[in-house]
Amino acid sequence: MLTLSVTPFDITMPVHQFFEDVWNAEDAGDFARLQADIDELFLPEYHNHHPLLPDQGRGRGGVAFMITSFREAFPDLRFTLEDLFSGKDRVAARWQATGSHLGPFLGAPGTGRPFVITGTSVFRVGRGKIAETWDQWDRLAFFQKLGVAAAPVPFENPRYQFESSDYRRAA
């Protein structure tokens, strides 16, 4: 009896291709090519648990919406995979993204400001394709870099004085 096993390469390949062939595509404006790549890499019932796009996170159409939304706002967007780990049906990717805010994004007009952000994405892979994604990155810092969110005010508590790693209650 022949037993087929899934290797770590099999699990990570669609995720690696997603970053290289979809996010970093040279022909970013070719929607037919984008749709073909999405069809090849994602299950039809794909679910993206993305907090910024909660209503567009299902199916291959949701992937196309997310990619085109980001590309219109950040046409020079590039991802670099820093680490890729896999286990069973999951892949974790630690990444860095760079780009410039040149078009509207979530109601904010393009500012022309460049950005560098880092994040982590966890993918569930099934039947050789991406089935689900969970992304974590510092959205507040991202919007601050774009100039569309105010920086937080440093917290000060007059009841305590901090010196080095010690603190004491103020008199």
Backbone as numpy.savetxt, mean C-alpha at the origin, in Angstrom:
# Nx Ny Nz CAx CAy CAz Cx Cy Cz
1.29 -42.19 -6.52 0.44 -41.01 -6.52 1.33 -39.76 -6.52
1.06 -38.86 -7.41 1.82 -37.62 -7.54 1.22 -36.57 -6.61
2.06 -35.99 -5.77 1.62 -34.94 -4.87 2.26 -33.63 -5.31
1.43 -32.65 -5.54 1.93 -31.33 -5.91 1.99 -30.47 -4.67
3.12 -29.87 -4.43 3.23 -28.99 -3.27 3.44 -27.56 -3.75
3.00 -26.65 -2.94 3.14 -25.24 -3.24 4.41 -24.75 -2.57
5.28 -24.13 -3.33 6.55 -23.64 -2.80 6.41 -22.18 -2.37
7.35 -21.69 -1.55 7.33 -20.26 -1.21 7.38 -19.37 -2.46
8.09 -19.82 -3.49 8.14 -19.06 -4.74 6.75 -18.94 -5.36
5.99 -20.04 -5.34 4.63 -20.03 -5.90 3.74 -19.03 -5.17
3.91 -18.94 -3.86 3.08 -18.04 -3.04 3.48 -16.58 -3.26
4.79 -16.30 -3.32 5.24 -14.91 -3.42 5.17 -14.34 -4.84
5.18 -15.19 -5.86 5.24 -14.70 -7.24 4.11 -13.72 -7.60
2.83 -14.00 -7.31 1.81 -13.02 -7.70 1.97 -11.69 -6.97
2.47 -11.71 -5.74 2.68 -10.47 -5.00 3.83 -9.68 -5.62
4.92 -10.35 -5.91 6.05 -9.69 -6.56 5.63 -9.10 -7.90
4.88 -9.87 -8.68 4.39 -9.38 -9.98 3.44 -8.20 -9.81
2.64 -8.19 -8.75 1.72 -7.07 -8.50 2.51 -5.77 -8.35
3.57 -5.81 -7.56 4.37 -4.60 -7.38 5.09 -4.22 -8.68
5.69 -5.19 -9.35 6.49 -4.87 -10.54 5.64 -4.61 -11.79
4.65 -5.45 -12.05 3.89 -5.35 -13.30 2.68 -4.43 -13.22
2.18 -4.18 -12.02 1.00 -3.33 -11.88 1.39 -1.97 -11.32
1.91 -1.91 -10.09 2.27 -0.62 -9.50 3.37 0.08 -10.30
4.41 -0.65 -10.68 5.57 -0.04 -11.33 5.55 -0.17 -12.85
4.39 -0.37 -13.43 4.29 -0.55 -14.89 4.78 0.68 -15.63
5.56 0.45 -16.66 6.06 1.55 -17.48 4.94 2.17 -18.32
3.98 1.35 -18.72 2.86 1.83 -19.53 1.65 2.08 -18.63
1.83 2.97 -17.66 0.82 3.20 -16.63 -0.53 3.65 -17.18
-0.57 4.25 -18.36 -1.83 4.72 -18.91 -2.58 3.70 -19.74
-2.02 2.53 -19.93 -2.64 1.49 -20.75 -3.63 0.69 -19.90
-4.91 1.09 -19.93 -5.91 0.46 -19.07 -6.16 -0.99 -19.46
-6.11 -1.32 -20.75 -6.31 -2.71 -21.18 -5.21 -3.61 -20.62
-3.99 -3.12 -20.64 -2.87 -3.89 -20.07 -3.03 -4.03 -18.56
-3.44 -2.95 -17.90 -3.67 -2.99 -16.46 -4.72 -4.04 -16.13
-5.83 -4.04 -16.85 -6.90 -5.00 -16.59 -6.43 -6.43 -16.83
-5.64 -6.65 -17.87 -5.11 -7.99 -18.15 -4.20 -8.46 -17.02
-3.34 -7.57 -16.52 -2.46 -7.93 -15.41 -3.26 -8.23 -14.15
-4.28 -7.43 -13.88 -5.13 -7.66 -12.71 -5.84 -9.00 -12.83
-6.38 -9.30 -14.00 -7.06 -10.59 -14.21 -6.12 -11.76 -13.99
-4.86 -11.59 -14.37 -3.87 -12.66 -14.22 -3.47 -12.86 -12.76
-3.44 -11.78 -11.97 -2.88 -11.84 -10.62 -3.89 -11.94 -9.49
-5.16 -11.58 -9.74 -6.16 -11.50 -8.67 -7.33 -12.43 -8.92
-7.84 -13.02 -7.84 -9.06 -13.82 -7.93 -10.24 -12.89 -8.18
-11.29 -13.35 -8.87 -12.46 -12.50 -9.11 -13.10 -12.01 -7.81
-13.04 -12.80 -6.75 -13.67 -12.43 -5.47 -12.70 -11.72 -4.53
-11.62 -11.18 -5.07 -10.61 -10.47 -4.27 -11.25 -9.44 -3.34
-10.65 -9.29 -2.14 -11.12 -8.29 -1.18 -9.91 -7.53 -0.63
-9.91 -6.22 -0.84 -8.88 -5.35 -0.29 -9.45 -4.67 0.94
-8.83 -4.88 2.07 -9.26 -4.27 3.33 -8.56 -2.92 3.49
-8.65 -2.06 2.48 -7.96 -0.77 2.46 -8.83 0.30 3.12
-8.35 0.93 4.19 -9.19 1.89 4.92 -9.52 3.16 4.15
-8.71 3.55 3.17 -9.01 4.77 2.41 -10.04 4.54 1.31
-10.21 3.29 0.89 -11.13 2.99 -0.21 -12.07 1.86 0.19
-12.82 2.03 1.28 -13.62 0.90 1.79 -14.70 0.41 0.84
-15.26 1.28 0.03 -16.35 0.87 -0.86 -15.85 0.32 -2.19
-14.57 0.48 -2.49 -14.03 0.01 -3.76 -13.10 -1.18 -3.58
-13.15 -1.85 -2.44 -12.18 -2.88 -2.13 -12.51 -4.28 -2.56
-13.57 -4.49 -3.32 -13.94 -5.86 -3.69 -13.81 -6.09 -5.19
-13.36 -7.29 -5.51 -13.28 -7.70 -6.91 -12.13 -7.06 -7.66
-11.94 -7.54 -8.87 -10.87 -7.02 -9.72 -11.11 -5.57 -10.10
-12.38 -5.18 -10.21 -12.70 -3.78 -10.51 -12.23 -2.86 -9.40
-12.28 -3.33 -8.16 -11.78 -2.54 -7.04 -10.28 -2.31 -7.13
-9.55 -3.32 -7.60 -8.11 -3.18 -7.78 -7.84 -2.13 -8.86
-8.54 -2.22 -9.98 -8.36 -1.26 -11.08 -8.68 0.15 -10.61
-9.75 0.31 -9.82 -10.12 1.63 -9.31 -9.00 2.19 -8.43
-8.49 1.36 -7.52 -7.44 1.80 -6.61 -6.18 2.21 -7.38
-5.75 1.36 -8.30 -4.53 1.64 -9.06 -4.68 2.92 -9.88
-5.78 3.06 -10.61 -5.96 4.26 -11.44 -6.10 5.51 -10.58
-6.75 5.41 -9.42 -6.87 6.57 -8.51 -5.50 7.04 -8.05
-4.65 6.10 -7.65 -3.31 6.47 -7.20 -2.45 6.97 -8.36
-2.56 6.35 -9.53 -1.74 6.76 -10.67 -2.11 8.15 -11.16
-3.40 8.50 -11.13 -3.82 9.83 -11.55 -3.29 10.89 -10.60
-3.26 10.59 -9.32 -2.78 11.55 -8.33 -1.26 11.58 -8.25
-0.63 10.44 -8.46 0.83 10.30 -8.29 1.41 9.57 -9.51
1.50 10.24 -10.67 1.89 9.55 -11.89 3.31 8.98 -11.87
4.16 9.48 -10.98 5.53 8.95 -10.89 5.69 7.98 -9.71
4.60 7.46 -9.20 4.62 6.54 -8.06 5.43 5.30 -8.38
6.36 4.96 -7.49 7.19 3.76 -7.63 7.29 3.06 -6.29
7.16 1.74 -6.32 7.31 0.92 -5.12 8.63 0.15 -5.19
9.27 0.04 -4.04 10.45 -0.81 -3.89 10.14 -1.82 -2.81
10.27 -3.09 -3.14 10.07 -4.14 -2.14 11.33 -4.25 -1.29
11.18 -4.04 0.01 12.30 -4.13 0.93 12.46 -5.56 1.45
11.35 -6.22 1.76 11.34 -7.59 2.26 10.08 -8.29 1.77
10.17 -9.58 1.59 9.03 -10.41 1.19 9.14 -11.72 1.95
8.12 -12.02 2.76 8.10 -13.24 3.57 6.84 -14.03 3.23
6.93 -15.35 3.30 5.73 -16.15 3.04 5.63 -17.29 4.03
4.39 -17.72 4.23 4.09 -18.87 5.06 2.68 -19.33 4.76
2.53 -20.61 4.50 1.24 -21.20 4.11 0.64 -20.41 2.95
-0.47 -19.71 3.19 -1.12 -18.97 2.11 -0.96 -17.46 2.26
0.00 -17.01 3.08 0.18 -15.57 3.33 1.54 -15.09 2.86
1.55 -13.85 2.41 2.79 -13.18 2.03 2.79 -11.82 2.70
3.89 -11.49 3.37 4.05 -10.17 3.97 5.11 -9.42 3.17
4.78 -8.19 2.81 5.70 -7.36 2.03 5.95 -6.07 2.80
7.23 -5.75 2.99 7.62 -4.45 3.55 8.12 -3.65 2.37
7.56 -2.46 2.17 7.82 -1.70 0.96 8.09 -0.23 1.25
8.64 0.45 0.24 8.81 1.90 0.26 8.19 2.42 -1.02
7.46 3.53 -0.92 6.86 4.16 -2.09 7.36 5.60 -2.19
7.63 6.03 -3.41 8.04 7.41 -3.66 7.18 7.96 -4.79
7.03 9.26 -4.79 6.26 9.88 -5.86 6.05 11.36 -5.59
5.22 11.97 -6.42 4.88 13.38 -6.30 3.37 13.52 -6.45
2.78 14.39 -5.65 1.33 14.60 -5.65 0.99 15.61 -6.76
0.66 15.11 -7.94 0.42 15.97 -9.09 -1.03 16.07 -9.52
-1.90 15.22 -8.98 -3.31 15.24 -9.35 -4.19 15.12 -8.12
-5.51 15.26 -8.29 -6.40 15.18 -7.13 -6.39 13.80 -6.48
-6.49 13.81 -5.14 -6.52 12.56 -4.38 -7.39 12.75 -3.16
-8.46 11.98 -3.07 -9.39 12.03 -1.94 -9.84 13.46 -1.65
-10.13 14.21 -2.70 -10.65 15.56 -2.54 -9.59 16.64 -2.45
-8.32 16.28 -2.35 -7.25 17.27 -2.24 -6.61 17.46 -3.62
-6.52 18.71 -4.10 -5.87 18.94 -5.40 -4.38 18.64 -5.31
-3.76 18.40 -6.45 -2.32 18.13 -6.48 -1.54 19.29 -5.89
-0.53 18.97 -5.10 0.30 19.99 -4.45 1.68 20.08 -5.06
2.07 19.10 -5.87 3.41 19.07 -6.44 4.47 18.58 -5.47
4.07 18.28 -4.26 5.05 17.85 -3.25 5.46 16.39 -3.43
6.77 16.14 -3.27 7.24 14.75 -3.31 7.02 14.07 -1.96
7.04 12.76 -1.97 6.90 12.01 -0.71 7.69 10.72 -0.79
8.03 10.23 0.37 8.59 8.90 0.56 7.85 8.32 1.75
7.24 7.16 1.58 6.55 6.49 2.68 6.97 5.02 2.71
6.81 4.43 3.87 7.05 3.00 4.00 5.79 2.36 4.56
5.63 1.09 4.28 4.46 0.38 4.77 4.65 -1.12 4.70
3.63 -1.80 5.16 3.61 -3.25 5.16 2.27 -3.70 4.62
2.29 -4.70 3.77 1.07 -5.29 3.23 1.11 -6.79 3.46
-0.03 -7.34 3.84 -0.17 -8.78 3.99 -1.16 -9.25 2.94
-0.78 -10.27 2.21 -1.59 -10.82 1.13 -1.97 -12.25 1.46
-3.20 -12.61 1.14 -3.59 -14.03 1.17 -3.66 -14.48 -0.27
-2.97 -15.58 -0.56 -2.90 -16.11 -1.92 -3.66 -17.42 -1.97
-4.50 -17.58 -2.97 -5.25 -18.82 -3.17 -5.33 -19.16 -4.65
-5.18 -20.42 -4.97 -5.24 -20.87 -6.37 -4.25 -20.10 -7.26
-3.10 -19.72 -6.66 -2.06 -19.04 -7.42 -2.30 -17.57 -7.68
-3.35 -17.01 -7.05 -3.67 -15.59 -7.26 -3.92 -14.91 -5.92
-3.87 -13.59 -5.93 -4.09 -12.81 -4.72 -5.58 -12.79 -4.40
-5.92 -13.18 -3.16 -7.31 -13.26 -2.73 -7.71 -12.11 -1.82
-6.80 -11.67 -0.95 -7.08 -10.58 -0.01 -5.81 -9.81 0.27
-5.98 -8.55 0.69 -4.86 -7.70 1.07 -5.24 -6.84 2.27
-4.27 -6.67 3.18 -4.37 -5.74 4.30 -3.12 -4.86 4.25
-3.31 -3.54 4.25 -2.19 -2.59 4.16 -2.09 -1.76 5.43
-0.86 -1.50 5.86 -0.60 -0.61 6.98 0.51 0.36 6.60
0.20 1.64 6.68 1.19 2.69 6.47 0.69 3.94 7.16
1.58 4.86 7.45 1.26 6.05 8.22 0.56 7.07 7.33
-0.76 7.01 7.31 -1.54 7.89 6.45 -1.45 9.35 6.88
-1.43 9.61 8.19 -1.33 10.99 8.67 -0.02 11.62 8.20
1.09 10.93 8.38 2.38 11.46 7.92 2.38 11.67 6.40
1.74 10.76 5.68 1.64 10.88 4.22 0.91 12.17 3.84
-0.25 12.41 4.45 -1.01 13.61 4.12 -0.30 14.88 4.59
0.47 14.78 5.68 1.27 15.93 6.11 2.36 16.23 5.09
3.00 15.20 4.55 4.03 15.41 3.53 3.46 16.06 2.28
2.20 15.74 1.98 1.55 16.35 0.82 1.07 17.77 1.11
1.06 18.15 2.39 0.60 19.47 2.78 -0.90 19.61 2.86
-1.61 18.50 3.00 -3.07 18.55 3.08 -3.59 18.19 4.47
-2.68 18.00 5.43 -3.08 17.75 6.83 -2.09 18.47 7.72
-2.59 19.05 8.79 -1.73 19.77 9.72 -0.92 18.79 10.57
0.27 19.22 10.91 1.10 18.41 11.81 0.52 18.47 13.21
0.58 17.39 13.96 0.05 17.41 15.31 0.88 18.31 16.22
0.22 18.89 17.21 0.89 19.72 18.19 1.56 18.81 19.21
2.83 19.05 19.54 3.49 18.21 20.53 2.74 18.24 21.86
2.64 17.09 22.49 1.94 16.96 23.76 2.82 17.50 24.87
2.24 18.36 25.70 2.95 18.85 26.88 2.02 18.70 28.06
2.55 18.20 29.14 1.79 18.06 30.38 2.50 18.87 31.45
1.94 20.01 31.85 2.61 20.86 32.83 2.74 20.21 34.21
2.01 19.14 34.45 2.10 18.49 35.76 3.34 17.63 35.89
4.01 17.34 34.79 5.19 16.48 34.84 6.34 17.14 34.10
7.52 16.96 34.64 8.73 17.44 33.99 9.56 16.22 33.62
10.00 16.17 32.39 10.76 15.02 31.91 12.22 15.42 31.72
13.09 14.65 32.29 14.52 14.84 32.09 15.11 13.48 31.75
15.67 13.38 30.58 16.23 12.12 30.11 15.15 11.05 30.19
15.46 9.91 30.81 14.46 8.85 30.91 13.71 8.90 32.24
14.07 9.85 33.11 13.40 9.98 34.41 12.35 11.07 34.33
11.33 10.93 35.13 10.37 12.01 35.21 9.98 12.18 36.67
9.55 13.37 36.98 9.07 13.64 38.34 7.88 14.56 38.23
7.06 14.47 39.22 5.87 15.30 39.26 6.27 16.73 39.57
5.74 17.68 38.81 6.05 19.09 39.03 5.43 19.56 40.34
6.11 20.48 40.97 5.62 21.00 42.26 4.46 21.94 42.07
